[in-house]
mmCIF file of the C-alpha atoms, coordinates in Angstrom:
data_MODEL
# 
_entry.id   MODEL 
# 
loop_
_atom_site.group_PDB 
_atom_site.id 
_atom_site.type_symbol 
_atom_site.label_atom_id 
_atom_site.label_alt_id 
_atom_site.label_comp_id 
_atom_site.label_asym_id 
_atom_site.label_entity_id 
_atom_site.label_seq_id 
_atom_site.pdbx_PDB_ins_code 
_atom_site.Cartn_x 
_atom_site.Cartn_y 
_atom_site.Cartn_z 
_atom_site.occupancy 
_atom_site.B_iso_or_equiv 
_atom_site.pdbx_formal_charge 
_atom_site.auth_seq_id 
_atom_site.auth_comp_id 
_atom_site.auth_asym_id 
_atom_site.auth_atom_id 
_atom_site.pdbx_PDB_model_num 
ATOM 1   C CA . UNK A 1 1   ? -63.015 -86.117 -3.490  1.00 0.00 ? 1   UNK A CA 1 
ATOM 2   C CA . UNK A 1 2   ? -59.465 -85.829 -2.273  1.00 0.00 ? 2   UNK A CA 1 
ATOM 3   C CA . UNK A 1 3   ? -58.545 -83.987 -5.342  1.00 0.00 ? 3   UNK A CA 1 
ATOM 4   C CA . UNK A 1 4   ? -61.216 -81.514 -4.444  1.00 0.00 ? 4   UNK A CA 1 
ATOM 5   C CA . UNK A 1 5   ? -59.863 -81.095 -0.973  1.00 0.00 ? 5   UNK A CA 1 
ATOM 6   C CA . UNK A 1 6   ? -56.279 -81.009 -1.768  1.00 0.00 ? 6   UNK A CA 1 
ATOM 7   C CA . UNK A 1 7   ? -57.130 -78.364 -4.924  1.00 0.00 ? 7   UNK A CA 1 
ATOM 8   C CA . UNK A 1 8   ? -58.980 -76.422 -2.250  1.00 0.00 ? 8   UNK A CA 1 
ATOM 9   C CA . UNK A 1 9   ? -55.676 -76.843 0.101   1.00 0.00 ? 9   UNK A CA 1 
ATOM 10  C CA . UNK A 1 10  ? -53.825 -75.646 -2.575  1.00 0.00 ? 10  UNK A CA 1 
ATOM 11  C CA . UNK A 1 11  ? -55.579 -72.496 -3.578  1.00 0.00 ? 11  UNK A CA 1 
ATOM 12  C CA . UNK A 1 12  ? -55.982 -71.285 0.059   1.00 0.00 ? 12  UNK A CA 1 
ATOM 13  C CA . UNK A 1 13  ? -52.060 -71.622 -0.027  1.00 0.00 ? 13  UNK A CA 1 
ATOM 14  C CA . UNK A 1 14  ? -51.716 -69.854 -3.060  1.00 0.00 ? 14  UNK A CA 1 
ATOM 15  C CA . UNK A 1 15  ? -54.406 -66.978 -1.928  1.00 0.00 ? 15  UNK A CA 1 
ATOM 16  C CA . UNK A 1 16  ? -52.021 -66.471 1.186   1.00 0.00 ? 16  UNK A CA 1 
ATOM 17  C CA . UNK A 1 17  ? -48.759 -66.440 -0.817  1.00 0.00 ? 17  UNK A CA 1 
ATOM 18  C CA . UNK A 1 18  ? -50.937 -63.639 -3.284  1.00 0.00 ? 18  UNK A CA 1 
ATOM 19  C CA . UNK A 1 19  ? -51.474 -61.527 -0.114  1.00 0.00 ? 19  UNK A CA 1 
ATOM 20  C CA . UNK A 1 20  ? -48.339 -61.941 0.852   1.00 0.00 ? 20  UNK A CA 1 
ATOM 21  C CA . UNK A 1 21  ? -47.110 -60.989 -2.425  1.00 0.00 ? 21  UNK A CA 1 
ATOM 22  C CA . UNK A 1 22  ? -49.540 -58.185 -3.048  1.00 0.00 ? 22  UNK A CA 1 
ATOM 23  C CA . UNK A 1 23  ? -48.290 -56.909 0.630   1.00 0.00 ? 23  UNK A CA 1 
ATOM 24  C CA . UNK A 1 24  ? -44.636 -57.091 -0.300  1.00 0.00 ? 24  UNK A CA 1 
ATOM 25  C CA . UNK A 1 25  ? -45.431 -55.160 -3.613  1.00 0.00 ? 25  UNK A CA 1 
ATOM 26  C CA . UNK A 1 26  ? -47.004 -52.475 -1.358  1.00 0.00 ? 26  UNK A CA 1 
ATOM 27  C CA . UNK A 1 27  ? -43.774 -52.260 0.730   1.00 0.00 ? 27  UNK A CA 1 
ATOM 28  C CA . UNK A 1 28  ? -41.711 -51.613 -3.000  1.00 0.00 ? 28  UNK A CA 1 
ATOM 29  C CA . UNK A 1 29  ? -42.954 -47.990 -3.259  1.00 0.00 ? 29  UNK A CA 1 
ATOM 30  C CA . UNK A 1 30  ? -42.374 -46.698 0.019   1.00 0.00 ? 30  UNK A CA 1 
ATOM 31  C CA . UNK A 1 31  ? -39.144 -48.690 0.332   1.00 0.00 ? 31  UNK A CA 1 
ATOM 32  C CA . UNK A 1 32  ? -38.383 -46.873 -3.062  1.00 0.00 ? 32  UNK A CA 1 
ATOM 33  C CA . UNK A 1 33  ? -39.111 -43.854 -1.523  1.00 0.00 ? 33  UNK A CA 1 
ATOM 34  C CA . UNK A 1 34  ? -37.318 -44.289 1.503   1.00 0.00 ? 34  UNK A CA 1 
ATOM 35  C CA . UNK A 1 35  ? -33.972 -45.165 -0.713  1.00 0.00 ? 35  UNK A CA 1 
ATOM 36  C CA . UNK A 1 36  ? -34.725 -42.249 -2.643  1.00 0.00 ? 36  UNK A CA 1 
ATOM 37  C CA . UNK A 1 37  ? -34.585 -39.463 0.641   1.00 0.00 ? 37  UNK A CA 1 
ATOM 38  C CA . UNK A 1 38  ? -31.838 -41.459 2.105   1.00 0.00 ? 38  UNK A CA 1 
ATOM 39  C CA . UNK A 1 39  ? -29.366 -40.993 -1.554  1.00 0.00 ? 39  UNK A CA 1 
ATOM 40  C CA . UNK A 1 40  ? -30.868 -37.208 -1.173  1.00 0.00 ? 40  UNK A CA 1 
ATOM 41  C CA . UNK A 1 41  ? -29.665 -36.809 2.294   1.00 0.00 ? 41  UNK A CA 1 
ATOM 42  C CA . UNK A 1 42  ? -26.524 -38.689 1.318   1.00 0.00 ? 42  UNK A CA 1 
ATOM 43  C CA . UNK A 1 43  ? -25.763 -36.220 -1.404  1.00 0.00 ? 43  UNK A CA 1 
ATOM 44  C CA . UNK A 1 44  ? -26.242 -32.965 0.686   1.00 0.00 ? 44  UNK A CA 1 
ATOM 45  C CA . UNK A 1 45  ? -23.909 -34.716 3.621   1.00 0.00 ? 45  UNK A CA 1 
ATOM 46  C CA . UNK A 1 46  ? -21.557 -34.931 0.845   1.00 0.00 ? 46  UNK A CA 1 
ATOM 47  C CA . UNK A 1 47  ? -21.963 -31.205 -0.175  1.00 0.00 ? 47  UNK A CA 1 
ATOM 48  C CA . UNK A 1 48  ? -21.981 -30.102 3.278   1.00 0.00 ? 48  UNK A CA 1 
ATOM 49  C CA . UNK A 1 49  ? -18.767 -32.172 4.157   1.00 0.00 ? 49  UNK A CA 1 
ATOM 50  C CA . UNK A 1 50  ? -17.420 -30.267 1.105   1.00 0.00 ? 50  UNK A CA 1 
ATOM 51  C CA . UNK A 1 51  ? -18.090 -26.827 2.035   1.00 0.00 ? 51  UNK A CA 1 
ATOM 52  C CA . UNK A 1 52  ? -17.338 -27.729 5.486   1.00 0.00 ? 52  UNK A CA 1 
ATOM 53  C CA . UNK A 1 53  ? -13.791 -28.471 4.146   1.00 0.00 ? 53  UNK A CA 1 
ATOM 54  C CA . UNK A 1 54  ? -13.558 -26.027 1.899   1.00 0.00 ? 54  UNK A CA 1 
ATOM 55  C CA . UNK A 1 55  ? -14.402 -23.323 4.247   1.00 0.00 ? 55  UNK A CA 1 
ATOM 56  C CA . UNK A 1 56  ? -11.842 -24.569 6.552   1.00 0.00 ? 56  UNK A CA 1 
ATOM 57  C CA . UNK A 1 57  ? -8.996  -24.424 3.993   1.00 0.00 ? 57  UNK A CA 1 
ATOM 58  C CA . UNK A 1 58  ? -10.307 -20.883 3.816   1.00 0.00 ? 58  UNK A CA 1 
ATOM 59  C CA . UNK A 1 59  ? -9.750  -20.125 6.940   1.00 0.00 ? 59  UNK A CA 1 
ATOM 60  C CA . UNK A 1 60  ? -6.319  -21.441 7.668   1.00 0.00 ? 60  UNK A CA 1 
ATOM 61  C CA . UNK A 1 61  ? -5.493  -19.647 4.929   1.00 0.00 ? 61  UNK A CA 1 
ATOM 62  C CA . UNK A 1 62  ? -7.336  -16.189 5.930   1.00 0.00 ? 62  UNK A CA 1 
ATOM 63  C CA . UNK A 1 63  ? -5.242  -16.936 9.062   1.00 0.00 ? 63  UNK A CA 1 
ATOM 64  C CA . UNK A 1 64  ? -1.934  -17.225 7.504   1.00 0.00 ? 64  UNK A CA 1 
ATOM 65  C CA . UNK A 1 65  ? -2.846  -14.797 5.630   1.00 0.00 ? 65  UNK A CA 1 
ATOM 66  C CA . UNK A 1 66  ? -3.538  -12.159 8.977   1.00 0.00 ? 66  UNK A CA 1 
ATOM 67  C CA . UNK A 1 67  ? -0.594  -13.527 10.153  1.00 0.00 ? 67  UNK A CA 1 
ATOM 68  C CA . UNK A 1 68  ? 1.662   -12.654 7.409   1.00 0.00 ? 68  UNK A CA 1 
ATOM 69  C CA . UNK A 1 69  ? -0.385  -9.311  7.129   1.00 0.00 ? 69  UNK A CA 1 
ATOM 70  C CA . UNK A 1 70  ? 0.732   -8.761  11.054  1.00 0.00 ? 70  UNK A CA 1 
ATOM 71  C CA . UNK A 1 71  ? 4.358   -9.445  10.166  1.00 0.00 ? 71  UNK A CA 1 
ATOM 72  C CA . UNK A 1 72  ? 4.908   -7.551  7.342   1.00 0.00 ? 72  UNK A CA 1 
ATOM 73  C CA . UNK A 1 73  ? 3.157   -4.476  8.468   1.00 0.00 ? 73  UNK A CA 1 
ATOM 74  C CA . UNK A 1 74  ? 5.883   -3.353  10.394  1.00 0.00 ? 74  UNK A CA 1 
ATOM 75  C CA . UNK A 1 75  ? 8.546   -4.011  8.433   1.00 0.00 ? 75  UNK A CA 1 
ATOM 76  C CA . UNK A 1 76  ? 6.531   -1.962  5.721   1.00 0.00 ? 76  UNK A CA 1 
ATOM 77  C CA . UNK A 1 77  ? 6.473   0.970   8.222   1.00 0.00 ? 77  UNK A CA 1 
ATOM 78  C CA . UNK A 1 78  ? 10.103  0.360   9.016   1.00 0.00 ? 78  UNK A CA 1 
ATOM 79  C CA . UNK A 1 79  ? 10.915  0.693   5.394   1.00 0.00 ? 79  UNK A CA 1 
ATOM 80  C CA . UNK A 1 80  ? 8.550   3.410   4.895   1.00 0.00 ? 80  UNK A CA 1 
ATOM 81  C CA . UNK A 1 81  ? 10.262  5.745   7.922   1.00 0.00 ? 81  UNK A CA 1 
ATOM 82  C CA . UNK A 1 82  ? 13.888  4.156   6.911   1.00 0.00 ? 82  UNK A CA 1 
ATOM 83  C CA . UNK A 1 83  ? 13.417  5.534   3.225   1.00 0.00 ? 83  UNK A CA 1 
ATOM 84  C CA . UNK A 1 84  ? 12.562  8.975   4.213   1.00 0.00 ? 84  UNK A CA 1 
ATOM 85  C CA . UNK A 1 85  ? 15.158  9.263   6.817   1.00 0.00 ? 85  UNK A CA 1 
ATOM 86  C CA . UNK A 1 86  ? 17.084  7.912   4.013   1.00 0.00 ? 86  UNK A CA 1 
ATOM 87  C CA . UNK A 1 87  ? 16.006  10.596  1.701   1.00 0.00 ? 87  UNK A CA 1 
ATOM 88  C CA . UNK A 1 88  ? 16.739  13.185  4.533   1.00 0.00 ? 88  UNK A CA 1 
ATOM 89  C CA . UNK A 1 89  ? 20.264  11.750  6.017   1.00 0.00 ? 89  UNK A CA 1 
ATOM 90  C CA . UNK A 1 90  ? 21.526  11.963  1.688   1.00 0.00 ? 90  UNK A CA 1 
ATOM 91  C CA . UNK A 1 91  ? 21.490  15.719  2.209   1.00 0.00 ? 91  UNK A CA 1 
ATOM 92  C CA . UNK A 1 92  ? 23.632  15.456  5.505   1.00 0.00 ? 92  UNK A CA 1 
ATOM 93  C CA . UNK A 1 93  ? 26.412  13.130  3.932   1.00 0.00 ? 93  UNK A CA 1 
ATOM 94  C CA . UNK A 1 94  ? 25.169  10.182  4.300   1.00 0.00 ? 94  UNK A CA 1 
ATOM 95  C CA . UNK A 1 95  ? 24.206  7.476   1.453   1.00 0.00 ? 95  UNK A CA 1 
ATOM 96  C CA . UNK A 1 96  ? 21.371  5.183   1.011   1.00 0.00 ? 96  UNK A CA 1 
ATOM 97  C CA . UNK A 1 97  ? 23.219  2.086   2.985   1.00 0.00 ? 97  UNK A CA 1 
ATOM 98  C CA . UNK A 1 98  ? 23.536  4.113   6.119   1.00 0.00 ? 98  UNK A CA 1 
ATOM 99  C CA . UNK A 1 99  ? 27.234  4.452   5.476   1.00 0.00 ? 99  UNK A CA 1 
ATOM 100 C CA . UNK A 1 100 ? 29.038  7.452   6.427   1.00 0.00 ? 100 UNK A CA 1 
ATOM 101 C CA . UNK A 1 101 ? 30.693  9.707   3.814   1.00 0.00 ? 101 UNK A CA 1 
ATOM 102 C CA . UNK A 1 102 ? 33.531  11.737  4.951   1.00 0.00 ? 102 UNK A CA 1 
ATOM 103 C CA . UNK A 1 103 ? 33.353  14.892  2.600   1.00 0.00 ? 103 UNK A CA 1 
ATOM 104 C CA . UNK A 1 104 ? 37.091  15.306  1.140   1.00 0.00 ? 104 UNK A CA 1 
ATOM 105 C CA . UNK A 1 105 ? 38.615  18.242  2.302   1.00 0.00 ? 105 UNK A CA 1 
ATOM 106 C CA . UNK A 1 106 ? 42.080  20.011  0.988   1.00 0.00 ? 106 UNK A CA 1 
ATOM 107 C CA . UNK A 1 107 ? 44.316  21.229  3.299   1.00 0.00 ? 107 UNK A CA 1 
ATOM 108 C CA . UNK A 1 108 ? 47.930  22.945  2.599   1.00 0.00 ? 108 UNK A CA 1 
ATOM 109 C CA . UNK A 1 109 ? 50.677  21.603  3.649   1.00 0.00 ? 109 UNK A CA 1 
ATOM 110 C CA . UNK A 1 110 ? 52.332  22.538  6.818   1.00 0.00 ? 110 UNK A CA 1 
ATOM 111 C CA . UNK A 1 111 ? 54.410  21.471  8.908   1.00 0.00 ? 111 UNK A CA 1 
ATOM 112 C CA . UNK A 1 112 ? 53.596  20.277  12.344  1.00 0.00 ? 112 UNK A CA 1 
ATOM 113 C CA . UNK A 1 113 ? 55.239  17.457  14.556  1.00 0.00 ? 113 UNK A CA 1 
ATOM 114 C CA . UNK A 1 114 ? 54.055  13.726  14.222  1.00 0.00 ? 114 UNK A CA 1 
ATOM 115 C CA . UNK A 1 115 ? 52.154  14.087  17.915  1.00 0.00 ? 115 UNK A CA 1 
ATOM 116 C CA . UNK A 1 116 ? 49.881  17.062  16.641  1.00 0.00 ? 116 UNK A CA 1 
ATOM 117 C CA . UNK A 1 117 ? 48.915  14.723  13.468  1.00 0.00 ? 117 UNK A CA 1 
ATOM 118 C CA . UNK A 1 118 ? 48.475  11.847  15.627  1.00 0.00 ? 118 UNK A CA 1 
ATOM 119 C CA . UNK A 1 119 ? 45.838  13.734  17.761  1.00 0.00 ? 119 UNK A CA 1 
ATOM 120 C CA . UNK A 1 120 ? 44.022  15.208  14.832  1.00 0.00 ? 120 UNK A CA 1 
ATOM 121 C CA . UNK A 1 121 ? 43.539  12.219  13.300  1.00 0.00 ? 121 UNK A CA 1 
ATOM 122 C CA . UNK A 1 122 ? 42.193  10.267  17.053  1.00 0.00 ? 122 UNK A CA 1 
ATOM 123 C CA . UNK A 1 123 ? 40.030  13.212  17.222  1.00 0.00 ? 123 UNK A CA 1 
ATOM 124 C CA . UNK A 1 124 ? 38.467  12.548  13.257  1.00 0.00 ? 124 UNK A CA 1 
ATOM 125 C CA . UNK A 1 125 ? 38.336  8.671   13.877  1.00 0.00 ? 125 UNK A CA 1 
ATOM 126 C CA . UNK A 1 126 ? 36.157  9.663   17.237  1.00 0.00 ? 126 UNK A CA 1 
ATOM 127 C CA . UNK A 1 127 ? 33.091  11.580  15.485  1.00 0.00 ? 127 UNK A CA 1 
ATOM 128 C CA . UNK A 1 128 ? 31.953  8.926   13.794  1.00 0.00 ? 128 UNK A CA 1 
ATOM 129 C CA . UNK A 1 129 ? 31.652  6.767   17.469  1.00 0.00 ? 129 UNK A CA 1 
ATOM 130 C CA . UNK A 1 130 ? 29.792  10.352  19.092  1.00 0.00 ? 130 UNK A CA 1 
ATOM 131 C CA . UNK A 1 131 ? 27.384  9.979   16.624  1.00 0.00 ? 131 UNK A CA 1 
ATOM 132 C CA . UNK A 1 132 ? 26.012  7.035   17.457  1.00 0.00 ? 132 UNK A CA 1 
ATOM 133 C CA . UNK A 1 133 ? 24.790  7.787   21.128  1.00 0.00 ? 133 UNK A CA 1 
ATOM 134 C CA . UNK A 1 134 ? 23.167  10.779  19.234  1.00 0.00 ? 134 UNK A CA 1 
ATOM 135 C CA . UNK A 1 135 ? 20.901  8.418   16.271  1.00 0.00 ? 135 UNK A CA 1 
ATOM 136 C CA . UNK A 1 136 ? 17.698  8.909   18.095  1.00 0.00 ? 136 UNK A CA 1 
ATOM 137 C CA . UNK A 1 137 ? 17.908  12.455  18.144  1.00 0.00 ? 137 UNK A CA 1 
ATOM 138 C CA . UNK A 1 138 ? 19.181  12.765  14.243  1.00 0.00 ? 138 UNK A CA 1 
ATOM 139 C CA . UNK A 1 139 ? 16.357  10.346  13.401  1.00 0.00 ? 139 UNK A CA 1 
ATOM 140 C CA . UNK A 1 140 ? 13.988  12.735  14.829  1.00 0.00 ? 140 UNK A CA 1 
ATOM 141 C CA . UNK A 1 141 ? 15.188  15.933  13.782  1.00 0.00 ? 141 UNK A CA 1 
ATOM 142 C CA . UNK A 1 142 ? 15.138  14.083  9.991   1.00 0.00 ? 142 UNK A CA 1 
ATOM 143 C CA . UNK A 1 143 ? 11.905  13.450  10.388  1.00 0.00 ? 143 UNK A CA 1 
ATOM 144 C CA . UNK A 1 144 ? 10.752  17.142  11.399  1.00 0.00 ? 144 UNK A CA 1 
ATOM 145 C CA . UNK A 1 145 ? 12.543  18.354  8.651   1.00 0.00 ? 145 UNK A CA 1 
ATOM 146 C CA . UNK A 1 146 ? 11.168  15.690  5.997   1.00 0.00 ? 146 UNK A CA 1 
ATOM 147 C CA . UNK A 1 147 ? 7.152   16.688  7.293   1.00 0.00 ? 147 UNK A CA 1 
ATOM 148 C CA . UNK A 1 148 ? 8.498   20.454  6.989   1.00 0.00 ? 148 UNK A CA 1 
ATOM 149 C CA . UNK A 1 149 ? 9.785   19.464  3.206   1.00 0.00 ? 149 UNK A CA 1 
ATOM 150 C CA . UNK A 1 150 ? 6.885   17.821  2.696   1.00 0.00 ? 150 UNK A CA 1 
ATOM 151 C CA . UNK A 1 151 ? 4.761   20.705  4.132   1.00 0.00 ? 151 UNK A CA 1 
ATOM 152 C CA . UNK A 1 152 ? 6.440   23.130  1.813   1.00 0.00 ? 152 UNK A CA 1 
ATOM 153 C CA . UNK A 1 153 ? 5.464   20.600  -1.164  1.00 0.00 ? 153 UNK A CA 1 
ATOM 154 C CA . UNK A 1 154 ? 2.049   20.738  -0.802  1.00 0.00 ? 154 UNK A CA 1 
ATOM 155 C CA . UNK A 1 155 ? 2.078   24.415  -0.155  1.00 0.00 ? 155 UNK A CA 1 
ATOM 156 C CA . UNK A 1 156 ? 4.088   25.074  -3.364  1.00 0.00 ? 156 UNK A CA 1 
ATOM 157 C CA . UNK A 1 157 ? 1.430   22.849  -5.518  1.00 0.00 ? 157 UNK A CA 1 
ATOM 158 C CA . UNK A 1 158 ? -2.008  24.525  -4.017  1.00 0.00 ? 158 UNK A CA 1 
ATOM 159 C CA . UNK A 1 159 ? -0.174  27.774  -4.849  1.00 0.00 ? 159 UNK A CA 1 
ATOM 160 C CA . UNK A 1 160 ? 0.084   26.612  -8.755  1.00 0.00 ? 160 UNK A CA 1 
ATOM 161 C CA . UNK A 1 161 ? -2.933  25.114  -8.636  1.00 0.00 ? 161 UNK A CA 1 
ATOM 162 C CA . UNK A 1 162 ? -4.422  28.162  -7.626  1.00 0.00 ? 162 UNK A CA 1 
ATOM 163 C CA . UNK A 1 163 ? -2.401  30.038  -9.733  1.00 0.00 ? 163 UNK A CA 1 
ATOM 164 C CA . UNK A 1 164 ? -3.405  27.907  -12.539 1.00 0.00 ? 164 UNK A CA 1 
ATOM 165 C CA . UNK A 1 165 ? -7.224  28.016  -11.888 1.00 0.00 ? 165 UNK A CA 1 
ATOM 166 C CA . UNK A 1 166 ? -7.301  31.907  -11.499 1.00 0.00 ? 166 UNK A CA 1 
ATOM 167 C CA . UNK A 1 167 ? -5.632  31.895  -15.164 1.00 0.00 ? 167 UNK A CA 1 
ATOM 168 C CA . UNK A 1 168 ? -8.154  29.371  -17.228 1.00 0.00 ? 168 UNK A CA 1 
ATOM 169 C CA . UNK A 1 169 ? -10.808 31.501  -16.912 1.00 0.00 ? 169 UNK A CA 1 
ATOM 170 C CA . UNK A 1 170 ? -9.080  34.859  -18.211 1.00 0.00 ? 170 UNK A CA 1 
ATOM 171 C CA . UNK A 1 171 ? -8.037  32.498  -21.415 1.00 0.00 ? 171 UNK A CA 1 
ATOM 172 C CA . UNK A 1 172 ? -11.243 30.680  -21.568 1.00 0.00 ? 172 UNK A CA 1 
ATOM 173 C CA . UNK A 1 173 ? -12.636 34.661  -21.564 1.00 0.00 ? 173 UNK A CA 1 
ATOM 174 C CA . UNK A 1 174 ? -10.503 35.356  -24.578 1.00 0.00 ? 174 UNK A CA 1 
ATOM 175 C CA . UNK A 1 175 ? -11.788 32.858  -26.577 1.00 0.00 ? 175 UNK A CA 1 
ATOM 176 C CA . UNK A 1 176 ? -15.314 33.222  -26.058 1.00 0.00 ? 176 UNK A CA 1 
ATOM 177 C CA . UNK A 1 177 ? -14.780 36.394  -27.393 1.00 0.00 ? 177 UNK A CA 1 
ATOM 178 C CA . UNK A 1 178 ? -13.783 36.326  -31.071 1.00 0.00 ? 178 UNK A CA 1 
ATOM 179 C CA . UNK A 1 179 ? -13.700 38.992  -33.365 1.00 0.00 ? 179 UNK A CA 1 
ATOM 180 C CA . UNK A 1 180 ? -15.959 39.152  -36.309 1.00 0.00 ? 180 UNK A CA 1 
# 
């Protein structure tokens, strides 16, 4: 009878480990599950941390960007008023490096004392200097005359525009009209 009783013992034993078992087996799935969402969630931080990143790269570099934008603006309006002042001061003797050109002039010979040569040529080496205290005022007067120029431009081409639209139609007349 104690083999009875201790197979008894034994199966009760073995009917608790199978519960336990069966409730461990339960736990798989949802565990699964649960390891499942958490790689998901994993794999969007990941994404997210990317874009995060990547959008901030974007930005410093929109920012250097503005910055560089800011800087060179200037300059580019600088260059833009420099060139046609430029353009302008050419016509007044003046080249494209701001230099000075002295237009050559021939004069006869005569003869005057050393003193009267020696002022003459004090008073040619001062111009140059008088013009400096006067740039602001040459810069501006270029200016009014480039917008005038450029005034006169745009005049000129409406005129031969116009010119040339009130002509098409007499010639597009004429050749409508062909003789039989």
């Amino acid at each position: 009878m104690q083999s009875i009783d201790s197979l008894r013992e034994l199966n009760t034993k073995l009917l608790a480990k199978i519960a336990e078992l069966r409730k461990e087996n339960a736990e798989i799935p949802e565990l699964r599950e649960k390891l499942l969402k958490f790689a998901e969630v994993e794999a969007e931080n990941a994404r997210l941390k990317q874009i995060i990143e990547e959008n901030a790269r974007r930005d410093a570099e929109n920012a250097e960007l503005k910055s560089r934008v800011g800087e060179l603006e200037p300059r580019l309006a600088l260059l833009e008023q420099g060139s046609a002042v430029d353009g302008m001061a050419l016509s007044f003797g003046q080249t494209q490096n701001d230099e000075e050109t002295m237009p050559v002039v021939t004069v006869p010979t005569v003869d005057a004392p050393d003193s009267v040569i020696d002022q003459l040529n004090n008073e040619v080496g001062r111009v140059p200097s008088d013009l400096d205290g006067n740039d602001e005022e040459m810069v501006d007067f270029l200016d009014e005359v480039y917008k005038k120029s450029i005034s006169n431009k745009i005049r000129e081409r409406r005129r031969e525009k116009k010119q040339r639209d009130q002509e098409t139609p007499v010639i597009s007349q004429d050749v409508t009209k062909i003789p039989e």
